[in-house]
Coordinates of C-alpha atoms and ligand atoms in Angstrom, one line a residue:
M251 CA 33.2 -25.0 -43.2
S252 CA 33.4 -25.1 -46.9
I253 CA 31.3 -22.4 -48.6
R254 CA 31.3 -21.8 -52.3
L255 CA 28.9 -19.1 -53.3
G256 CA 27.5 -18.4 -56.6
L257 CA 27.4 -14.8 -55.8
H258 CA 25.3 -13.5 -58.6
R259 CA 23.1 -10.8 -57.3
R260 CA 20.3 -9.8 -59.6
T261 CA 18.7 -6.5 -59.8
G262 CA 15.1 -6.5 -61.0
P263 CA 12.6 -3.8 -61.3
G264 CA 12.5 -1.5 -58.3
V265 CA 14.1 -1.4 -54.9
G266 CA 14.6 -4.6 -53.0
A267 CA 14.4 -6.8 -56.1
R268 CA 18.0 -7.6 -55.8
S269 CA 18.2 -11.3 -55.2
V270 CA 20.2 -12.7 -52.3
L271 CA 23.1 -15.0 -52.6
A272 CA 22.7 -18.6 -53.5
G273 CA 19.6 -19.9 -51.7
A274 CA 20.5 -21.9 -48.6
V275 CA 23.7 -20.1 -48.0
V276 CA 21.8 -16.9 -47.3
A277 CA 20.3 -18.4 -44.2
T278 CA 23.7 -19.3 -42.9
L279 CA 25.1 -15.9 -43.5
L280 CA 22.0 -14.3 -42.1
F281 CA 21.7 -16.4 -39.0
G282 CA 25.3 -17.2 -38.4
T283 CA 25.3 -15.8 -34.9
T284 CA 23.5 -17.4 -32.0
A285 CA 23.6 -16.4 -28.4
A286 CA 25.5 -19.7 -27.8
N287 CA 28.4 -19.1 -30.0
A288 CA 28.9 -15.3 -30.0
G289 CA 29.8 -15.1 -26.4
P290 CA 28.6 -12.6 -23.8
G291 CA 26.8 -9.6 -25.0
S292 CA 25.8 -11.2 -28.3
A293 CA 22.7 -10.1 -30.0
T294 CA 19.5 -11.9 -30.4
R295 CA 18.4 -13.0 -33.8
A296 CA 16.0 -10.1 -34.0
D297 CA 18.9 -7.7 -33.5
D298 CA 20.8 -9.5 -36.2
L299 CA 18.1 -8.8 -38.8
D300 CA 18.5 -5.1 -38.1
G301 CA 22.2 -5.0 -38.1
L302 CA 24.6 -4.7 -41.0
R303 CA 24.8 -8.5 -41.4
G304 CA 21.1 -9.1 -41.5
L305 CA 20.3 -6.1 -43.7
A306 CA 23.1 -6.9 -46.1
A307 CA 22.0 -10.5 -46.5
K308 CA 18.6 -9.2 -47.6
R309 CA 20.3 -7.2 -50.3
G310 CA 22.4 -10.2 -51.4
L311 CA 25.6 -8.6 -50.2
L312 CA 28.4 -10.0 -48.1
I313 CA 29.5 -7.5 -45.4
G314 CA 33.0 -8.0 -44.1
S315 CA 35.5 -6.9 -41.6
A316 CA 39.3 -7.2 -41.6
V317 CA 40.5 -9.1 -38.5
Y318 CA 44.0 -7.9 -37.5
N319 CA 45.2 -10.0 -34.7
P320 CA 43.6 -13.3 -33.7
P321 CA 44.2 -12.4 -29.9
L322 CA 41.4 -9.9 -30.4
L323 CA 39.1 -12.9 -31.0
G324 CA 39.6 -13.7 -27.3
D325 CA 37.9 -10.4 -26.4
A326 CA 34.2 -11.1 -25.9
R327 CA 33.0 -7.7 -27.0
Y328 CA 35.0 -7.8 -30.2
R329 CA 33.9 -11.3 -30.9
A330 CA 30.2 -10.6 -30.4
L331 CA 30.3 -7.5 -32.6
L332 CA 32.2 -9.2 -35.4
A333 CA 29.8 -12.1 -35.4
R334 CA 26.7 -10.1 -35.2
E335 CA 27.4 -7.5 -37.8
F336 CA 29.6 -9.2 -40.4
S337 CA 29.1 -12.2 -42.7
A338 CA 32.6 -12.2 -44.1
V339 CA 36.1 -11.7 -42.6
S340 CA 39.4 -10.9 -44.2
P341 CA 42.7 -11.5 -42.5
G342 CA 44.3 -8.1 -41.9
N343 CA 47.7 -9.6 -41.7
V344 CA 47.7 -13.3 -40.7
M345 CA 47.6 -14.8 -44.2
K346 CA 50.4 -12.6 -45.5
W347 CA 53.7 -14.4 -46.4
D348 CA 55.7 -13.0 -43.4
T349 CA 53.2 -14.6 -41.0
V350 CA 52.6 -17.9 -42.8
E351 CA 56.3 -18.7 -43.5
P352 CA 58.4 -16.7 -41.1
E353 CA 61.4 -19.0 -41.7
R354 CA 62.0 -20.7 -45.0
G355 CA 60.0 -24.0 -45.1
M356 CA 58.5 -23.3 -41.7
V357 CA 54.9 -22.9 -42.3
D358 CA 52.9 -21.4 -39.4
L359 CA 49.2 -21.2 -39.9
T360 CA 48.3 -20.9 -36.2
A361 CA 47.0 -17.3 -36.5
A362 CA 45.2 -17.9 -39.8
D363 CA 43.6 -21.1 -38.5
H364 CA 42.4 -19.3 -35.4
M365 CA 40.6 -16.8 -37.6
M366 CA 39.3 -19.5 -39.9
R367 CA 37.8 -21.3 -36.9
F368 CA 36.1 -18.2 -35.8
A369 CA 34.7 -17.6 -39.2
S370 CA 33.5 -21.2 -39.5
G371 CA 31.9 -21.1 -36.1
H372 CA 30.0 -18.0 -37.0
R373 CA 29.2 -19.0 -40.6
Q374 CA 31.2 -16.2 -42.1
I375 CA 33.0 -16.6 -45.4
V376 CA 36.7 -15.7 -45.7
R377 CA 38.4 -13.6 -48.3
G378 CA 42.0 -14.7 -48.5
H379 CA 44.5 -11.8 -48.5
T380 CA 47.0 -11.9 -50.1
L381 CA 49.2 -14.3 -52.1
V382 CA 51.5 -12.0 -54.1
W383 CA 52.4 -8.6 -52.7
H384 CA 55.6 -6.6 -52.3
N385 CA 55.0 -5.8 -48.6
Q386 CA 55.1 -8.0 -45.5
L387 CA 57.5 -10.5 -47.1
P388 CA 59.5 -12.7 -44.8
Y389 CA 63.1 -11.6 -43.9
W390 CA 64.5 -14.8 -45.3
L391 CA 63.2 -13.8 -48.7
T392 CA 64.1 -10.1 -48.7
Q393 CA 67.5 -10.2 -47.0
K394 CA 69.1 -12.4 -49.6
T395 CA 70.0 -11.9 -53.3
W396 CA 68.2 -14.5 -55.5
S397 CA 68.4 -15.3 -59.2
D398 CA 65.3 -14.6 -61.2
A399 CA 64.9 -18.3 -61.7
D400 CA 65.1 -18.8 -57.9
L401 CA 62.4 -16.2 -57.3
A402 CA 60.1 -17.8 -59.9
T403 CA 60.4 -21.1 -58.1
I404 CA 60.0 -19.6 -54.7
L405 CA 56.8 -17.7 -55.7
E406 CA 55.3 -20.7 -57.4
K407 CA 55.8 -22.8 -54.3
H408 CA 54.4 -20.1 -52.1
V409 CA 51.3 -19.5 -54.1
K410 CA 50.5 -23.2 -54.7
E411 CA 51.2 -24.2 -51.1
E412 CA 49.2 -21.4 -49.5
A413 CA 46.3 -21.7 -51.8
A414 CA 46.2 -25.5 -51.3
K415 CA 46.4 -25.2 -47.5
F416 CA 43.2 -23.1 -47.5
R417 CA 41.5 -25.0 -50.4
G418 CA 37.8 -25.1 -49.9
R419 CA 38.0 -22.7 -47.0
V420 CA 38.4 -19.3 -48.7
Y421 CA 35.7 -18.0 -50.9
A422 CA 38.1 -15.7 -52.8
W423 CA 41.8 -14.9 -52.9
D424 CA 43.4 -11.5 -53.5
V425 CA 46.0 -13.3 -55.6
I426 CA 47.7 -10.1 -56.7
N427 CA 47.8 -7.0 -54.5
E428 CA 48.7 -3.5 -55.7
P429 CA 50.5 -4.3 -58.9
F430 CA 50.5 -0.7 -60.3
N431 CA 51.9 2.7 -59.5
E432 CA 49.5 5.7 -59.5
D433 CA 50.5 6.6 -63.1
G434 CA 49.5 3.2 -64.3
T435 CA 53.0 1.9 -64.8
W436 CA 53.9 -1.4 -63.3
R437 CA 55.2 -1.3 -59.7
E438 CA 58.8 -2.5 -59.9
T439 CA 58.4 -5.1 -57.2
I440 CA 60.6 -8.1 -56.5
W441 CA 58.2 -10.2 -58.6
Y442 CA 58.0 -7.8 -61.5
K443 CA 61.7 -7.4 -61.7
A444 CA 62.3 -11.2 -61.7
L445 CA 59.4 -12.4 -63.8
G446 CA 58.2 -9.3 -65.7
P447 CA 54.5 -8.6 -66.0
G448 CA 53.9 -12.3 -66.7
Y449 CA 54.1 -12.9 -62.9
V450 CA 50.4 -12.0 -62.7
A451 CA 49.1 -14.6 -65.1
K452 CA 51.5 -17.2 -63.6
A453 CA 50.3 -16.6 -60.1
L454 CA 46.7 -16.7 -61.1
Q455 CA 47.3 -20.1 -62.9
W456 CA 49.2 -21.5 -59.9
A457 CA 46.4 -20.4 -57.5
H458 CA 43.8 -21.9 -59.8
E459 CA 45.6 -25.2 -59.9
A460 CA 45.8 -25.3 -56.1
D461 CA 42.2 -24.2 -55.5
P462 CA 40.2 -24.5 -58.6
R463 CA 37.0 -23.2 -57.1
A464 CA 38.3 -20.1 -55.4
K465 CA 37.4 -16.8 -57.0
L466 CA 40.7 -15.1 -57.9
Y467 CA 41.0 -11.3 -57.6
L468 CA 43.4 -8.5 -58.4
N469 CA 43.2 -5.9 -55.7
D470 CA 44.4 -2.3 -55.5
Y471 CA 43.7 1.1 -54.0
N472 CA 42.6 4.3 -55.8
L473 CA 40.7 2.3 -58.4
E474 CA 37.7 4.2 -57.1
W475 CA 39.1 7.2 -58.9
N476 CA 39.1 7.0 -62.6
T477 CA 42.8 7.2 -62.7
A478 CA 45.6 5.9 -64.9
K479 CA 46.0 3.1 -62.4
A480 CA 42.4 2.0 -63.0
D481 CA 43.0 2.2 -66.7
A482 CA 46.1 0.0 -66.3
M483 CA 44.1 -2.5 -64.2
Y484 CA 41.3 -2.5 -66.9
A485 CA 43.8 -3.2 -69.6
L486 CA 45.5 -6.0 -67.6
V487 CA 42.3 -7.9 -66.7
S488 CA 40.9 -7.4 -70.3
D489 CA 44.1 -9.1 -71.6
L490 CA 44.0 -11.8 -69.0
R491 CA 40.3 -12.6 -69.8
E492 CA 41.1 -12.7 -73.5
R493 CA 43.9 -15.1 -73.0
G494 CA 41.7 -17.4 -70.8
V495 CA 43.8 -16.8 -67.6
P496 CA 41.7 -17.6 -64.5
V497 CA 40.7 -14.2 -63.1
H498 CA 37.3 -13.7 -61.6
G499 CA 37.2 -10.3 -59.8
V500 CA 38.7 -7.0 -59.1
G501 CA 39.0 -5.6 -55.6
F502 CA 38.5 -1.9 -55.0
Q503 CA 40.2 -1.3 -51.7
G504 CA 38.2 1.8 -50.9
H505 CA 40.6 3.7 -48.7
L506 CA 39.0 7.1 -48.7
G507 CA 39.7 10.3 -46.7
I508 CA 37.3 13.2 -45.9
Q509 CA 39.9 15.7 -46.8
Y510 CA 39.7 14.5 -50.4
D511 CA 36.6 14.6 -52.6
Y512 CA 34.3 11.6 -52.7
P513 CA 35.4 9.8 -55.9
A514 CA 32.0 9.7 -57.6
P515 CA 30.8 8.1 -59.7
V516 CA 32.1 4.9 -58.2
I517 CA 29.2 3.0 -59.8
D518 CA 30.6 3.7 -63.2
H519 CA 34.1 2.6 -62.2
L520 CA 32.7 -0.6 -60.8
R521 CA 30.5 -1.3 -63.9
R522 CA 33.4 -0.8 -66.2
F523 CA 35.0 -3.9 -64.7
T524 CA 31.8 -6.0 -64.4
G525 CA 31.3 -5.2 -68.1
L526 CA 34.2 -7.6 -68.6
G527 CA 32.3 -10.4 -67.0
L528 CA 34.1 -10.0 -63.6
D529 CA 32.9 -9.7 -60.1
V530 CA 33.9 -6.6 -58.2
A531 CA 34.2 -6.1 -54.4
I532 CA 35.0 -3.2 -52.0
T533 CA 37.7 -5.0 -50.1
E534 CA 39.2 -2.6 -47.6
A535 CA 36.8 0.3 -47.0
D536 CA 37.7 3.0 -44.5
V537 CA 37.3 6.8 -44.4
R538 CA 40.1 8.5 -42.5
M539 CA 40.1 12.1 -41.3
P540 CA 42.5 14.6 -39.8
L541 CA 42.2 14.5 -36.0
P542 CA 40.7 15.6 -33.8
V543 CA 37.3 14.2 -34.5
T544 CA 34.4 16.7 -34.8
D545 CA 30.7 16.1 -35.5
A546 CA 31.1 17.7 -38.9
K547 CA 33.9 15.3 -39.8
L548 CA 31.9 12.4 -38.7
A549 CA 29.0 13.5 -40.8
T550 CA 31.2 13.7 -43.9
Q551 CA 32.7 10.3 -43.1
A552 CA 29.2 8.8 -42.7
D553 CA 28.2 10.3 -46.0
Y554 CA 31.3 8.8 -47.8
F555 CA 30.7 5.3 -46.3
G556 CA 27.0 5.4 -47.3
R557 CA 27.8 6.5 -50.8
L558 CA 30.5 3.8 -51.3
L559 CA 28.2 1.1 -50.0
S560 CA 25.3 2.3 -52.1
A561 CA 27.5 2.3 -55.2
C562 CA 28.3 -1.4 -54.5
L563 CA 24.7 -2.1 -53.9
A564 CA 23.8 -0.6 -57.3
V565 CA 26.1 -2.9 -59.2
R566 CA 24.8 -6.4 -59.6
R567 CA 28.2 -8.1 -59.5
C568 CA 29.6 -6.1 -56.5
V569 CA 29.5 -9.1 -54.2
S570 CA 31.0 -7.9 -51.0
F571 CA 31.8 -4.7 -48.9
T572 CA 34.6 -5.2 -46.4
I573 CA 35.6 -2.6 -43.8
W574 CA 39.4 -2.6 -43.0
G575 CA 39.3 -3.1 -39.2
L576 CA 36.4 -3.5 -36.9
S577 CA 36.8 -0.2 -35.0
D578 CA 39.0 2.9 -34.7
A579 CA 41.0 0.8 -32.1
H580 CA 41.7 -1.7 -34.9
S581 CA 42.7 0.5 -37.8
W582 CA 46.0 0.7 -39.7
V583 CA 45.5 4.5 -40.4
P584 CA 47.1 6.2 -37.3
G585 CA 50.2 4.1 -37.7
V586 CA 50.7 5.2 -41.3
F587 CA 49.2 8.7 -41.6
A588 CA 50.4 10.9 -38.7
G589 CA 47.6 13.0 -37.2
Q590 CA 44.9 11.0 -39.0
G591 CA 42.6 8.3 -37.9
A592 CA 39.0 7.5 -36.7
A593 CA 38.6 5.7 -40.1
T594 CA 36.0 3.1 -39.2
P595 CA 32.3 3.0 -38.3
Y596 CA 32.9 2.2 -34.6
D597 CA 34.9 4.3 -32.1
H598 CA 37.7 3.1 -29.9
D599 CA 35.2 1.8 -27.4
L600 CA 33.2 -0.1 -30.1
R601 CA 30.4 2.4 -30.0
P602 CA 28.7 2.9 -33.4
K603 CA 29.5 6.2 -35.1
P604 CA 27.3 8.1 -37.5
A605 CA 28.9 6.0 -40.3
Y606 CA 27.3 2.9 -38.9
A607 CA 23.8 4.4 -39.0
E608 CA 24.5 5.6 -42.6
L609 CA 25.6 2.1 -43.7
R610 CA 22.4 0.7 -42.3
E611 CA 20.5 3.4 -44.0
A612 CA 22.1 2.5 -47.3
L613 CA 21.3 -1.2 -46.8
R614 CA 17.7 -0.4 -45.9
H615 CA 16.5 2.3 -48.2
R616 CA 18.8 3.6 -50.8
V617 CA 17.4 3.1 -54.3
A618 CA 19.6 0.9 -56.5
G619 CA 21.4 3.1 -59.0
S620 CA 21.6 6.1 -56.6
E621 CA 24.9 7.2 -55.3
R622 CA 23.7 10.7 -54.4
Ligands
G3I887 O1 53.9 -7.7 -35.7 C1 54.7 -6.5 -35.4 C2 54.9 -6.4 -33.9 O2 55.6 -7.5 -33.5 C3 55.6 -5.1 -33.6 O3 55.7 -4.9 -32.3 C4 54.9 -3.9 -34.2 C5 55.6 -2.6 -34.0 O4 55.2 -1.7 -35.0 O5 54.7 -4.1 -35.6 C6 54.0 -5.3 -35.9 O6 53.8 -5.4 -37.3 C7 52.9 -4.5 -37.9 C8 51.8 -5.3 -38.6 O7 51.0 -4.5 -39.3 C9 51.0 -6.2 -37.6 O8 50.3 -5.4 -36.8 C10 53.7 -3.7 -38.9 O9 54.6 -2.8 -38.2 C11 52.7 -2.8 -39.7 O10 53.4 -2.2 -40.7 C12 51.7 -3.7 -40.3 O11 50.8 -2.9 -41.0 C13 49.9 -3.5 -41.9 C14 50.1 -3.0 -43.3 O12 49.1 -3.6 -44.2 C15 51.4 -3.3 -43.8 O13 51.6 -2.9 -45.1 C16 48.5 -3.2 -41.4 O14 48.2 -3.8 -40.2 C17 47.5 -3.8 -42.5 O15 46.2 -3.4 -42.1 C18 47.8 -3.2 -43.8 O16 46.9 -3.7 -44.7 C19 47.0 -3.2 -46.1 C20 46.5 -4.3 -47.0 O17 47.1 -5.5 -46.7 C21 46.7 -3.9 -48.4 N1 46.1 -2.6 -48.7 C22 46.5 -1.6 -47.8 C23 46.3 -1.9 -46.4 C24 46.6 -0.8 -45.5 O18 48.0 -0.5 -45.5

């Protein structure tokens, strides 16, 4: 399926005046799931209208989930939930360089294609993730010493080839992932060291040549906080826009934790970037907590999820809200933060948590402009 969305949501007077995505596409996002294609346990259309997907479509918002491992797509319960509740999917890992080119010149898109087929079959759009990053690079690349010129050539080939392979099938690409340190200095990655800061503009140009209609994003975490990193991102995208480099959006990853404050006002931080004529998106939302889970912690988590979603809803050009992992059984958090977890709106058994209800509440009722 080739979907290109003119994702320009409009806020008008009053609640609910937000227009939905480009006309006919809305129906496909809204009604992507049928009992026939979602597998056992799938919802009826009436249920869809009341779930995240149906409610988000009415607000003109794409609601996404990161899919970690395509084998999960063989699980009927996982599949049904993903199809019923989400209009967008992001590849948690399967479009990263170590997966798509495990040996030099040996391109393997099996896992990515599996996810693409699922998305296409359920009328979900795909956010491509990610073309240029310093993590999850293949061993053949990291275990050898290259000249700067070699690395420039290797990166150009990778970006152009991967973007071309998925041309017309991804709505947006996280072209550049996590380019800055917390203090706003450039992260000294393999790409920065070889090409300097110009690697960003080059990669955007290469991706644009390969897939001229894809929306091209820079994506990072902690942009929700008004930090030095957000300032650096703002300066970078301002400069890119001024120079006419193809960049269309900034992704706010949205990895929050209940042990930290909620980073209000996210609305202002999002609007700062849309003021440059860019789209914004919440690309990897989750709210982790120190374990064990308690009702009080779940309530705080629900509150954070609801506020983050309502911030996105309040900003006309915040086009999508993606949760990083379908359930607590499919989250990166426990593997990275010892003693923490339960970061998603569904528990290990795919049962909705208070955060799920709060997300629906935000989609249903919250007044545009309110983040509480
Ligand atoms: O595939 C191997 C498997 O063969 C092996 O048995 C297993 C043992 O640990 O590891 C598996 O690889 C893991 C891979 O995920 C696939 O599951 C890696 O160890 C693990 O490090 C890797 O983690 C991913 C992480 O990026 C790597 O940086 C997470 O799943 C993924 O959710 C996470 O996603 C990132 C975004 O891309 C960018 N923003 C931050 C976000 C969270 O870290």
